[in-house]
Coordinates of C-alpha atoms in Angstrom, one line a residue:
Chain J
M1 CA -19.5 182.4 116.0
T2 CA -18.4 185.8 117.2
S3 CA -20.8 188.6 117.4
A4 CA -19.9 191.5 115.1
V5 CA -22.4 193.9 116.8
T6 CA -24.4 193.5 119.9
F7 CA -27.0 195.8 121.5
R8 CA -27.9 195.3 125.1
A9 CA -31.1 197.1 126.2
V10 CA -30.1 200.1 124.0
S11 CA -32.4 203.1 124.0
R12 CA -32.1 206.4 122.2
H13 CA -34.6 209.1 123.1
F14 CA -34.9 212.4 121.4
G15 CA -36.8 214.4 124.0
P16 CA -40.1 212.6 124.5
V17 CA -39.6 210.5 121.3
R18 CA -38.3 207.0 121.9
A19 CA -36.6 206.5 118.5
V20 CA -34.9 203.3 119.8
D21 CA -36.6 201.7 122.7
H22 CA -34.8 198.9 124.7
V23 CA -33.4 197.1 121.7
D24 CA -31.4 193.8 122.0
L25 CA -29.6 192.8 118.9
D26 CA -26.9 190.3 117.9
I27 CA -25.3 190.6 114.5
A28 CA -23.0 187.6 113.7
E29 CA -19.7 188.0 112.1
G30 CA -19.8 187.8 108.3
E31 CA -23.5 187.9 107.9
F32 CA -25.7 190.2 105.8
F33 CA -28.1 191.7 108.2
A34 CA -31.0 193.8 107.2
M35 CA -32.9 196.2 109.4
L36 CA -36.4 196.6 107.9
G37 CA -39.1 199.0 108.9
P38 CA -41.2 201.9 107.9
S39 CA -39.8 205.5 108.2
G40 CA -39.5 206.5 111.9
S41 CA -39.3 203.0 113.1
G42 CA -35.9 203.4 114.6
K43 CA -33.9 201.4 112.1
T44 CA -31.8 204.3 110.9
T45 CA -31.1 205.5 114.4
C46 CA -29.9 202.0 115.2
L47 CA -27.5 202.2 112.3
R48 CA -26.3 205.6 113.5
L49 CA -25.7 204.2 116.9
I50 CA -23.4 201.5 115.4
A51 CA -21.6 204.2 113.4
G52 CA -21.3 206.4 116.4
F53 CA -23.2 209.4 115.1
E54 CA -25.6 209.0 118.0
Q55 CA -25.0 208.1 121.6
P56 CA -27.4 205.7 123.3
T57 CA -29.5 207.2 126.1
S58 CA -29.1 204.0 127.9
G59 CA -27.8 200.5 127.2
K60 CA -24.5 199.1 125.9
I61 CA -23.2 198.6 122.3
T62 CA -20.2 196.4 121.5
I63 CA -18.5 195.9 118.1
F64 CA -16.3 192.8 118.0
K65 CA -16.4 192.6 121.8
E66 CA -15.1 196.2 122.2
D67 CA -17.4 198.4 124.2
T68 CA -18.1 201.2 121.8
T69 CA -20.9 202.9 123.7
A70 CA -18.9 206.1 124.1
L71 CA -16.4 205.8 121.3
P72 CA -16.5 208.6 118.7
P73 CA -17.2 207.6 115.1
W74 CA -13.6 208.3 113.9
R75 CA -12.3 205.7 116.3
R76 CA -14.7 202.9 115.3
H77 CA -13.7 200.3 112.7
V78 CA -16.9 200.6 110.9
N79 CA -17.7 202.5 107.7
T80 CA -20.9 203.8 106.3
V81 CA -22.4 204.1 102.8
F82 CA -24.7 207.1 103.1
Q83 CA -28.1 207.3 101.7
D84 CA -27.2 210.3 99.5
Y85 CA -23.6 209.1 99.2
A86 CA -22.1 212.1 100.9
L87 CA -19.2 212.3 98.5
F88 CA -16.8 215.2 99.0
P89 CA -17.5 217.6 96.1
H90 CA -14.2 219.4 96.2
M91 CA -12.2 216.2 95.7
S92 CA -11.7 213.9 92.7
I93 CA -13.2 210.4 92.8
R94 CA -9.8 209.0 93.7
D95 CA -9.3 211.4 96.6
N96 CA -12.7 210.6 97.8
V97 CA -12.0 206.9 97.8
A98 CA -8.5 207.4 99.4
Y99 CA -9.8 209.8 102.0
G100 CA -9.9 207.2 104.9
L101 CA -6.3 206.1 104.1
M102 CA -5.1 209.7 103.7
V103 CA -6.3 210.7 107.2
K104 CA -4.6 207.6 108.6
G105 CA -1.4 209.0 107.2
I106 CA -0.8 206.3 104.5
D107 CA 1.6 207.4 101.8
A108 CA 0.3 208.8 98.6
K109 CA 1.5 205.9 96.4
T110 CA 0.0 203.1 98.5
R111 CA -3.3 204.9 98.9
R112 CA -3.5 205.6 95.2
R113 CA -3.1 201.9 94.4
A114 CA -5.6 200.9 97.1
A115 CA -8.1 203.5 95.8
E116 CA -7.6 202.1 92.2
E117 CA -8.2 198.6 93.5
A118 CA -11.3 199.6 95.4
L119 CA -12.6 201.3 92.3
E120 CA -11.9 198.1 90.2
L121 CA -13.9 196.2 92.8
V122 CA -17.0 198.3 92.2
K123 CA -16.3 198.3 88.4
L124 CA -15.2 201.9 88.2
G125 CA -11.6 201.3 87.3
G126 CA -10.1 204.3 85.5
Y127 CA -12.7 206.8 86.8
G128 CA -10.3 208.1 89.5
D129 CA -9.6 211.5 87.9
R130 CA -13.3 212.5 87.5
K131 CA -15.1 214.9 89.7
T132 CA -18.2 213.7 91.7
G133 CA -20.4 216.0 89.6
Q134 CA -19.5 214.1 86.5
M135 CA -20.9 210.8 87.9
S136 CA -24.4 209.4 87.6
G137 CA -26.4 208.3 90.7
G138 CA -25.5 204.7 90.2
Q139 CA -21.8 205.5 89.8
R140 CA -21.7 207.7 92.9
Q141 CA -23.3 204.9 94.8
R142 CA -20.4 202.7 93.8
V143 CA -17.9 205.3 94.7
A144 CA -19.4 205.6 98.1
L145 CA -19.1 201.8 98.4
A146 CA -15.5 201.9 97.3
R147 CA -14.7 204.7 99.7
A148 CA -16.0 202.6 102.6
L149 CA -14.6 199.3 101.5
V150 CA -11.0 200.6 101.0
N151 CA -10.7 200.9 104.8
K152 CA -11.4 197.2 105.2
P153 CA -14.0 197.9 107.9
S154 CA -15.0 195.1 110.2
V155 CA -18.7 196.1 109.7
L156 CA -20.1 197.9 106.7
L157 CA -23.2 200.0 107.3
L158 CA -25.5 200.7 104.4
D159 CA -28.2 203.4 104.9
E160 CA -30.9 202.9 102.3
P161 CA -28.1 202.7 99.7
L162 CA -30.3 201.9 96.7
G163 CA -33.2 204.3 97.5
A164 CA -32.3 206.9 94.9
L165 CA -31.7 204.4 92.0
D166 CA -34.2 203.4 89.4
L167 CA -35.7 199.9 89.5
K168 CA -33.4 198.3 86.9
L169 CA -30.2 199.6 88.5
R170 CA -31.5 198.8 92.0
E171 CA -32.0 195.1 91.1
A172 CA -28.6 195.0 89.5
M173 CA -27.0 196.6 92.6
Q174 CA -28.8 194.2 94.9
E175 CA -27.2 191.2 93.3
E176 CA -23.9 193.0 93.2
L177 CA -23.9 194.0 96.8
K178 CA -24.8 190.4 97.8
S179 CA -22.0 188.8 95.8
L180 CA -19.6 191.5 97.0
Q181 CA -20.5 190.6 100.6
R182 CA -20.0 186.9 100.0
K183 CA -16.6 187.6 98.3
L184 CA -15.3 189.9 101.0
G185 CA -16.8 188.2 104.0
I186 CA -17.4 191.5 105.8
T187 CA -20.4 191.9 108.0
F188 CA -22.9 194.1 106.2
V189 CA -25.7 195.9 108.0
L190 CA -28.4 197.2 105.6
V191 CA -31.1 199.6 106.5
T192 CA -34.1 199.6 104.2
H193 CA -37.8 200.2 104.1
D194 CA -38.1 198.0 101.0
Q195 CA -39.1 194.5 102.1
G196 CA -38.2 193.0 98.8
E197 CA -34.7 194.4 99.2
A198 CA -34.3 193.0 102.7
L199 CA -35.7 189.6 101.8
S200 CA -33.6 189.1 98.7
M201 CA -30.3 190.3 100.1
A202 CA -30.1 189.5 103.7
D203 CA -29.1 186.4 105.6
R204 CA -31.2 187.7 108.5
V205 CA -33.8 190.4 108.9
A206 CA -34.9 192.4 111.9
V207 CA -38.3 194.1 111.4
F208 CA -38.6 197.4 113.3
N209 CA -41.7 199.2 114.5
H210 CA -42.0 202.1 116.9
G211 CA -38.4 201.9 118.0
K212 CA -38.5 198.1 118.8
I213 CA -37.5 195.0 116.9
V214 CA -40.8 193.2 116.5
Q215 CA -39.4 190.1 114.8
A216 CA -36.0 188.9 113.7
G217 CA -35.1 185.8 111.7
T218 CA -34.2 184.5 108.3
P219 CA -36.1 186.0 105.3
E220 CA -38.0 182.7 104.9
D221 CA -39.0 182.6 108.5
I222 CA -40.1 186.2 108.6
Y223 CA -42.1 185.8 105.4
H224 CA -43.8 182.5 106.2
N225 CA -44.2 182.8 109.9
P226 CA -45.0 186.4 110.7
R227 CA -45.8 186.7 114.4
S228 CA -47.7 189.9 114.4
R229 CA -50.2 191.7 112.3
F230 CA -47.6 194.4 111.6
V231 CA -45.0 192.0 110.3
A232 CA -47.6 190.1 108.2
D233 CA -48.8 193.3 106.6
F234 CA -45.4 195.0 106.2
V235 CA -43.5 192.0 104.8
G236 CA -45.3 190.8 101.7
S237 CA -48.6 192.6 102.3
A238 CA -50.4 189.6 103.8
N239 CA -54.1 189.7 104.4
V240 CA -54.8 190.0 108.0
L241 CA -58.0 188.2 109.0
P242 CA -59.8 189.4 112.1
P243 CA -60.9 186.9 114.8
S244 CA -64.5 187.3 113.8
L245 CA -63.8 186.0 110.3
M246 CA -61.5 183.3 111.6
E247 CA -64.2 182.1 113.9
K248 CA -66.6 181.6 111.0
L249 CA -63.9 179.9 108.9
T250 CA -62.1 177.6 111.3
G251 CA -63.9 177.9 114.7
T252 CA -60.8 179.5 116.3
S253 CA -61.1 183.1 117.3
A254 CA -57.6 184.6 116.6
W255 CA -55.9 187.0 114.2
A256 CA -54.4 185.3 111.2
G257 CA -52.3 186.1 108.2
L258 CA -53.0 184.9 104.7
R259 CA -50.6 185.4 101.8
P260 CA -52.3 186.7 98.6
E261 CA -50.5 184.2 96.5
K262 CA -51.9 181.3 98.5
I263 CA -55.4 182.1 97.3
S264 CA -57.0 180.7 94.2
L265 CA -60.4 180.5 92.5
S266 CA -60.6 176.7 92.5
G267 CA -62.0 174.7 95.4
G268 CA -61.1 171.3 96.5
E269 CA -60.9 168.8 99.4
G270 CA -60.4 170.5 102.7
R271 CA -60.1 174.0 101.3
L272 CA -61.6 177.0 103.0
A273 CA -63.8 179.4 101.2
I274 CA -64.6 183.1 101.5
D275 CA -67.5 184.7 99.5
G276 CA -67.3 188.3 98.5
T277 CA -67.7 191.0 95.9
L278 CA -64.9 191.8 93.5
T279 CA -64.0 195.4 93.9
D280 CA -60.8 195.8 92.0
S281 CA -58.6 193.9 89.6
S282 CA -55.3 195.0 88.3
F283 CA -52.9 193.3 85.9
L284 CA -49.4 193.3 87.3
G285 CA -47.6 191.3 84.5
A286 CA -46.8 188.0 86.2
V287 CA -50.0 188.0 88.3
R288 CA -53.4 189.5 88.5
R289 CA -54.1 191.2 91.8
V290 CA -57.8 191.2 92.8
A291 CA -59.5 192.8 95.8
V292 CA -62.5 191.1 97.2
N293 CA -64.8 192.6 99.8
A294 CA -66.1 190.0 102.2
D295 CA -68.5 191.5 104.8
G296 CA -66.5 194.7 104.9
Q297 CA -63.1 193.0 105.0
T298 CA -60.9 193.5 102.0
I299 CA -59.0 190.5 100.9
H300 CA -56.3 190.7 98.3
A301 CA -55.4 187.7 96.1
N302 CA -52.7 187.2 93.5
L303 CA -54.1 185.0 90.8
P304 CA -52.3 183.6 87.7
A305 CA -52.3 186.4 85.1
H306 CA -54.2 184.2 82.6
E307 CA -57.0 183.6 85.0
M308 CA -60.3 184.9 83.7
V309 CA -61.8 187.3 86.2
P310 CA -65.4 188.6 86.1
E311 CA -66.3 192.4 86.0
A312 CA -66.0 194.4 89.2
G313 CA -69.1 194.0 91.3
A314 CA -69.6 190.3 90.6
R315 CA -69.7 187.7 93.3
L316 CA -66.6 185.6 93.8
T317 CA -65.5 182.8 96.0
L318 CA -61.9 182.6 97.1
Y319 CA -60.3 179.3 98.2
F320 CA -57.2 178.5 100.2
D321 CA -55.6 175.8 102.2
R322 CA -56.2 175.7 106.0
F323 CA -52.4 175.5 106.4
A324 CA -51.9 178.7 104.5
L325 CA -53.2 180.6 107.6
T326 CA -50.6 181.9 110.1
I327 CA -51.9 182.5 113.6
L328 CA -50.8 186.0 114.8
D329 CA -50.3 187.5 118.2
D330 CA -53.1 189.4 119.7
A331 CA -50.9 192.4 120.0
P332 CA -50.7 194.5 116.9
Chain T
M1 CA -67.9 248.1 71.5
T2 CA -68.0 245.8 74.4
A3 CA -66.1 246.4 77.6
T4 CA -62.6 245.0 77.6
T5 CA -62.2 241.8 79.5
A6 CA -59.3 241.0 81.8
E7 CA -57.6 239.0 79.0
D8 CA -57.0 241.9 76.7
S9 CA -56.3 244.7 79.3
L10 CA -53.0 246.5 78.8
P11 CA -51.1 245.0 81.7
S12 CA -52.2 241.5 80.6
R13 CA -51.1 242.2 77.0
I14 CA -47.7 243.4 78.1
S15 CA -47.1 240.4 80.3
G16 CA -48.3 238.2 77.4
T17 CA -45.8 239.8 75.0
L18 CA -43.0 239.5 77.5
W19 CA -43.8 235.9 78.1
R20 CA -43.6 235.2 74.4
R21 CA -40.3 237.1 74.1
P22 CA -38.2 236.3 77.2
K23 CA -35.2 238.0 75.6
L24 CA -37.0 241.3 75.5
L25 CA -37.8 241.0 79.2
I26 CA -34.1 240.3 80.0
L27 CA -33.1 243.3 77.9
L28 CA -35.6 245.5 79.7
L29 CA -34.4 244.3 83.1
L30 CA -30.7 244.5 82.5
T31 CA -30.4 247.8 80.6
P32 CA -30.6 250.1 83.6
P33 CA -28.2 248.2 85.8
L34 CA -25.8 247.7 82.9
L35 CA -25.9 251.4 82.1
W36 CA -25.1 252.2 85.7
L37 CA -22.4 249.6 85.9
G38 CA -20.9 250.3 82.5
I39 CA -20.8 254.1 82.5
V40 CA -20.8 255.2 86.1
Y41 CA -18.8 252.4 87.6
V42 CA -16.4 251.0 85.0
G43 CA -16.3 254.3 83.2
S44 CA -15.0 256.2 86.2
L45 CA -12.6 253.5 86.9
F46 CA -11.1 253.9 83.5
S47 CA -10.9 257.7 83.8
L48 CA -9.1 257.1 87.1
L49 CA -6.7 254.8 85.3
L50 CA -6.1 257.4 82.6
Q51 CA -5.5 260.1 85.2
S52 CA -2.8 258.1 86.7
F53 CA -0.8 258.2 83.5
F54 CA -0.7 262.0 83.6
S55 CA 1.7 263.9 85.7
L56 CA 1.9 267.1 87.8
D57 CA 4.3 269.8 86.9
D58 CA 6.3 270.5 90.0
F59 CA 6.8 274.2 89.3
T60 CA 3.4 275.3 87.9
G61 CA 1.3 272.8 89.8
Q62 CA -0.6 272.1 86.5
I63 CA -1.5 268.7 85.3
Q64 CA 0.3 267.7 82.1
Y65 CA -1.8 265.7 79.8
D66 CA 1.0 263.6 78.3
L67 CA 1.0 259.9 79.0
T68 CA 3.9 259.0 81.3
L69 CA 4.8 256.5 83.9
S70 CA 6.6 259.1 86.1
T71 CA 3.6 259.3 88.5
Y72 CA 3.9 255.5 89.1
A73 CA 7.6 255.9 89.6
E74 CA 6.8 258.4 92.4
L75 CA 4.9 255.6 94.3
F76 CA 8.3 253.9 94.8
R77 CA 9.8 256.8 96.5
P78 CA 10.6 255.6 100.1
S79 CA 8.0 257.9 101.8
N80 CA 5.3 256.8 99.4
F81 CA 6.3 253.1 99.3
D82 CA 6.2 253.1 103.1
I83 CA 2.5 254.1 102.9
L84 CA 1.8 251.3 100.5
R85 CA 3.6 248.8 102.7
R86 CA 1.9 250.0 105.9
T87 CA -1.6 249.8 104.3
V88 CA -1.1 246.4 102.8
V89 CA 0.3 244.9 106.0
M90 CA -2.6 246.3 107.9
A91 CA -5.2 245.0 105.4
V92 CA -3.6 241.5 105.5
L93 CA -3.6 241.5 109.3
V94 CA -7.2 242.7 109.5
T95 CA -8.3 240.1 107.0
I96 CA -6.6 237.2 108.9
A97 CA -7.9 238.4 112.2
S98 CA -11.4 238.8 110.8
A99 CA -11.3 235.3 109.3
I100 CA -10.2 233.7 112.5
L101 CA -12.9 235.6 114.5
A102 CA -15.6 235.0 112.0
F103 CA -15.2 231.3 111.5
P104 CA -16.5 230.0 114.8
I105 CA -19.4 232.5 114.8
A106 CA -20.3 231.6 111.2
Y107 CA -20.0 227.9 112.0
Y108 CA -22.3 228.1 114.9
A109 CA -24.8 230.1 112.9
A110 CA -24.7 227.7 110.0
R111 CA -24.7 224.4 111.8
Y112 CA -26.5 224.9 115.1
A113 CA -28.6 228.1 115.2
K114 CA -32.2 227.5 114.4
G115 CA -35.3 229.7 114.3
R116 CA -35.1 232.4 117.0
W117 CA -31.3 232.0 117.5
K118 CA -30.7 232.4 113.8
A119 CA -32.7 235.7 113.9
V120 CA -30.6 236.7 117.0
F121 CA -27.4 235.9 115.0
Y122 CA -28.4 237.9 112.0
L123 CA -29.5 240.8 114.2
G124 CA -26.3 240.6 116.2
V125 CA -24.1 240.7 113.1
M126 CA -26.1 243.3 111.2
L127 CA -27.1 245.6 114.0
P128 CA -23.7 247.4 114.2
L129 CA -24.0 248.1 110.4
W130 CA -27.2 250.1 111.1
S131 CA -25.5 252.8 113.1
S132 CA -23.3 255.4 111.6
Y133 CA -19.8 254.5 110.8
L134 CA -18.4 257.8 112.3
V135 CA -20.3 257.3 115.6
K136 CA -18.9 253.9 116.0
I137 CA -15.3 255.1 115.3
Y138 CA -15.6 258.0 117.8
A139 CA -17.1 255.5 120.3
W140 CA -14.0 253.4 119.8
K141 CA -11.8 256.5 120.3
M142 CA -13.3 256.8 123.8
I143 CA -12.9 253.1 124.5
L144 CA -9.3 253.1 123.4
S145 CA -8.3 256.4 125.0
K146 CA -6.0 256.6 128.0
E147 CA -9.0 257.2 130.3
G148 CA -11.1 254.6 128.4
I149 CA -12.6 251.4 129.5
I150 CA -9.8 249.2 128.3
S151 CA -7.1 251.0 130.4
W152 CA -9.6 251.0 133.3
V153 CA -10.2 247.3 133.1
A154 CA -6.5 246.7 132.7
A155 CA -5.8 248.7 135.8
K156 CA -8.4 246.9 137.8
L157 CA -7.0 243.6 136.8
H158 CA -3.5 244.8 137.6
L159 CA -2.6 244.2 133.9
S160 CA -1.6 247.9 133.2
V161 CA 2.0 246.7 133.0
L162 CA 1.1 244.5 130.1
L163 CA -0.8 247.2 128.3
E164 CA 2.0 249.7 128.9
G165 CA 4.5 247.2 127.7
W166 CA 2.6 246.6 124.5
L167 CA 2.2 250.3 123.9
S168 CA 6.0 250.9 124.4
L169 CA 6.7 248.6 121.4
P170 CA 7.8 250.3 118.2
E171 CA 5.4 250.1 115.2
V172 CA 2.4 248.8 117.2
G173 CA 2.6 251.1 120.2
G174 CA 1.9 254.7 121.0
N175 CA 0.9 257.0 123.8
S176 CA -2.4 255.3 124.2
L177 CA -4.3 252.6 122.2
S178 CA -6.3 255.3 120.4
V179 CA -3.1 256.8 118.9
S180 CA -1.4 253.4 118.1
S181 CA -1.5 251.1 115.1
T182 CA -3.0 248.5 117.4
G183 CA -6.0 250.8 117.9
T184 CA -6.3 251.2 114.1
F185 CA -6.2 247.4 113.7
L186 CA -8.8 246.8 116.4
V187 CA -11.2 249.3 114.9
F188 CA -10.7 248.0 111.4
V189 CA -11.4 244.4 112.6
Y190 CA -14.5 245.6 114.4
I191 CA -16.1 247.5 111.5
W192 CA -15.3 244.9 108.8
L193 CA -16.1 241.7 110.7
P194 CA -19.7 241.4 109.6
Y195 CA -18.5 241.4 106.0
M196 CA -16.5 238.3 106.7
I197 CA -19.0 236.5 108.9
L198 CA -21.9 236.7 106.4
P199 CA -20.2 235.1 103.3
V200 CA -18.4 232.5 105.5
Q201 CA -21.7 231.6 107.1
A202 CA -23.4 231.3 103.6
A203 CA -20.6 229.0 102.5
L204 CA -20.8 226.8 105.6
E205 CA -24.6 226.7 105.3
R206 CA -24.1 224.9 102.0
V207 CA -21.9 222.1 103.5
P208 CA -24.3 219.2 104.1
S209 CA -23.9 217.9 107.6
N210 CA -23.5 214.4 106.3
L211 CA -20.2 215.3 104.7
I212 CA -18.9 216.0 108.2
E213 CA -20.3 212.7 109.4
A214 CA -18.8 210.9 106.3
S215 CA -15.4 212.4 107.3
Y216 CA -15.7 211.2 110.9
D217 CA -16.9 207.9 109.7
L218 CA -13.8 207.5 107.5
G219 CA -11.6 208.1 110.5
A220 CA -10.9 211.8 110.5
A221 CA -11.1 213.3 113.9
P222 CA -12.6 216.9 114.1
A223 CA -9.3 218.7 113.5
K224 CA -8.6 216.7 110.3
T225 CA -12.3 217.0 109.2
F226 CA -11.9 220.8 109.6
R227 CA -8.7 220.8 107.5
H228 CA -9.8 218.5 104.8
V229 CA -13.5 219.0 104.4
L230 CA -14.9 222.1 106.3
L231 CA -12.1 224.6 105.4
P232 CA -11.8 223.7 101.7
M233 CA -15.6 224.0 101.4
A234 CA -15.8 227.2 103.3
L235 CA -12.9 228.7 101.3
P236 CA -15.0 230.4 98.7
G237 CA -16.8 232.2 101.5
V238 CA -13.5 233.1 103.2
A239 CA -12.2 234.4 99.9
A240 CA -15.4 236.5 99.3
G241 CA -15.2 237.8 102.9
S242 CA -11.5 238.6 102.6
I243 CA -12.2 240.6 99.4
F244 CA -14.4 242.8 101.5
T245 CA -12.2 243.2 104.5
F246 CA -9.0 243.5 102.4
S247 CA -10.3 246.0 99.9
L248 CA -12.2 248.0 102.5
T249 CA -9.1 248.3 104.7
L250 CA -7.0 249.2 101.7
G251 CA -9.3 252.1 100.7
D252 CA -10.4 253.4 104.0
Y253 CA -9.2 256.9 105.1
I254 CA -11.4 257.7 108.0
V255 CA -10.4 255.1 110.6
P256 CA -6.6 255.8 110.4
G257 CA -7.4 259.5 110.3
I258 CA -9.2 259.3 113.7
I259 CA -7.6 256.4 115.4
G260 CA -3.9 255.6 115.2
T261 CA -0.6 257.3 114.5
S262 CA 0.0 260.3 112.2
R263 CA 1.5 257.9 109.7
L264 CA -0.6 257.8 106.5
F265 CA -2.5 255.1 104.8
I266 CA -3.4 254.9 101.1
G267 CA -6.9 256.2 101.5
Q268 CA -5.6 259.3 103.4
V269 CA -3.0 260.0 100.7
V270 CA -5.6 259.9 98.0
Y271 CA -7.8 262.2 100.0
V272 CA -5.0 264.7 100.6
Q273 CA -3.5 264.5 97.1
Q274 CA -6.6 265.1 95.2
G275 CA -8.1 267.5 97.8
T276 CA -5.7 269.9 99.4
A277 CA -2.6 269.1 97.2
G278 CA -4.4 269.0 93.9
N279 CA -2.2 266.2 92.6
I280 CA -4.9 264.2 90.9
P281 CA -2.5 262.0 88.9
L282 CA -0.7 260.9 92.1
A283 CA -4.0 260.3 93.9
A284 CA -5.1 258.2 90.9
A285 CA -1.9 256.2 90.9
F286 CA -2.4 255.5 94.6
S287 CA -5.9 254.4 94.1
V288 CA -4.9 252.1 91.3
V289 CA -2.7 250.2 93.8
P290 CA -5.5 248.5 95.7
V291 CA -7.2 247.5 92.4
V292 CA -4.0 245.9 91.2
I293 CA -3.4 244.2 94.6
M294 CA -7.0 242.8 94.6
A295 CA -6.6 241.5 91.1
V296 CA -3.4 239.7 92.0
Y297 CA -5.0 238.5 95.2
L298 CA -8.0 237.0 93.4
W299 CA -5.8 235.4 90.8
L300 CA -3.7 233.8 93.5
A301 CA -6.8 232.7 95.4
K302 CA -8.2 231.1 92.2
K303 CA -4.8 229.4 91.6
Q304 CA -4.9 228.0 95.1
G305 CA -8.3 226.5 94.4
A306 CA -10.3 228.8 96.7
F307 CA -13.2 228.7 94.3
D308 CA -13.1 225.0 93.4
A309 CA -16.0 224.2 95.8
L310 CA -18.2 226.8 94.2

């Protein structure tokens, strides 16, 4: 399989700040790749490096085998869907979508048809004559998508594209983006701080922290086998058990991750137990999330919503399977 | 009676009443400026307009208060029409030159200048406005004179031939820069430039930088991005700035009086006609011309979409 985008030892420093620090990256052709991390972790800078808005301080970037390290953004065959859409306010929706074709010098009739097709693709057929100010957030999002896709980019970059949408719309757009990517077969690179979004949409996820990729793999792999405390906590908010507690439980002194949904209130053969005091219990609809304080260590558990839970302050024993524990690196 | 508390003191009662009746507040705030604008400003404009429909009796030198278009007809006499043409051409050239000079400065200030450099920018643009207009014009007279710094620098660089050549041209030339139309043009551009820079800068400031990035991203190199994104979005600012430079040049009578040829501009004619010559109708008709030109200009600018990005 060809690589759509590769980073070789790419760094981008802003003065003393190492926004991107020695990153190696391979994005395969046709895959949906997500870059996940908290704000300031370097994921957006990586996206901007692919788009060409930033120049690497050192290292080499290729897009479909072409060295693009020093190529300006207007000469790269990638297009971006911006976080706040960045639609041109002085143009109609159609002119916005056709902009890329217009600057390439494609004749008015062809680009009008192409723009209309792209708008159909994002379910906005017939909206071409409107102004950007007349569109809702979700519609602008789709226009931004159409404006990028009309150029048939070899890589489509999405910078927190769903961040400004409400929950319902966001879920609908997640599914839509995913099916669009399958249909078009274009390599999508998504930047997000929302782990649910990354896990549900992407074929592969890279987790960023402090300018580095701390773990990359399939969503299942990242979720079930986090390698570090950071990944365990950031992806799916796992409980991180310190070596002292692990020593008591299993005899091994190591950091470990434990998913809240793997914990229950019923014991059984070979199950490990932690005693503690219930400090908080909140009903989340599908599950009930409880917080238990065990010797100063807070452990969260997702219990079935119908489970009867005592009052806060009561003693409680949590049970889980030994195999539910994931041993983590010593490094954070 | 107990002492009044803070709640029912007079200022507090007034603000309470105004808060409950926002329309009363707006009325109070708007009445003085509206009176000023309505009576002093628009009122005098209309009396000017009215004057221009009167005429002057050539024999008695008295104003005849009968409505007539004969004063306007006088504007089209070759000697008068020449003045109109000269002034309008000058105003157009000054506006174009100001826009071209202002854009890069405004662009830099809007997109790159931060903190201290922004303050330096504002100071640099505004500082010339603080000193007297007359002082600046007389300073320019020295700069442009035969013994002035421009001739001196030209001589040092062995470019005097170029300067002489330019001054020997008809229309733009003269004995020295200070008595040529070129000199008038340079000084006009100098004194009106800030009025172009500031609105253009304000317009560019409102262009989000990600629109520029989006344009690059869609394949438009900087020149195309300028043409299709930056310029259209800055156009309201350029239009606002050009209203200043254009109308200020149309109406000015001091600059062409001190620097330039003896050929007259609209402002000078108005000054002479209503002062020494006492022909107030003709002066009024001349001053209506810039008003009409500006109205036509704005209408054209609107039609061209200059205000679409507002």
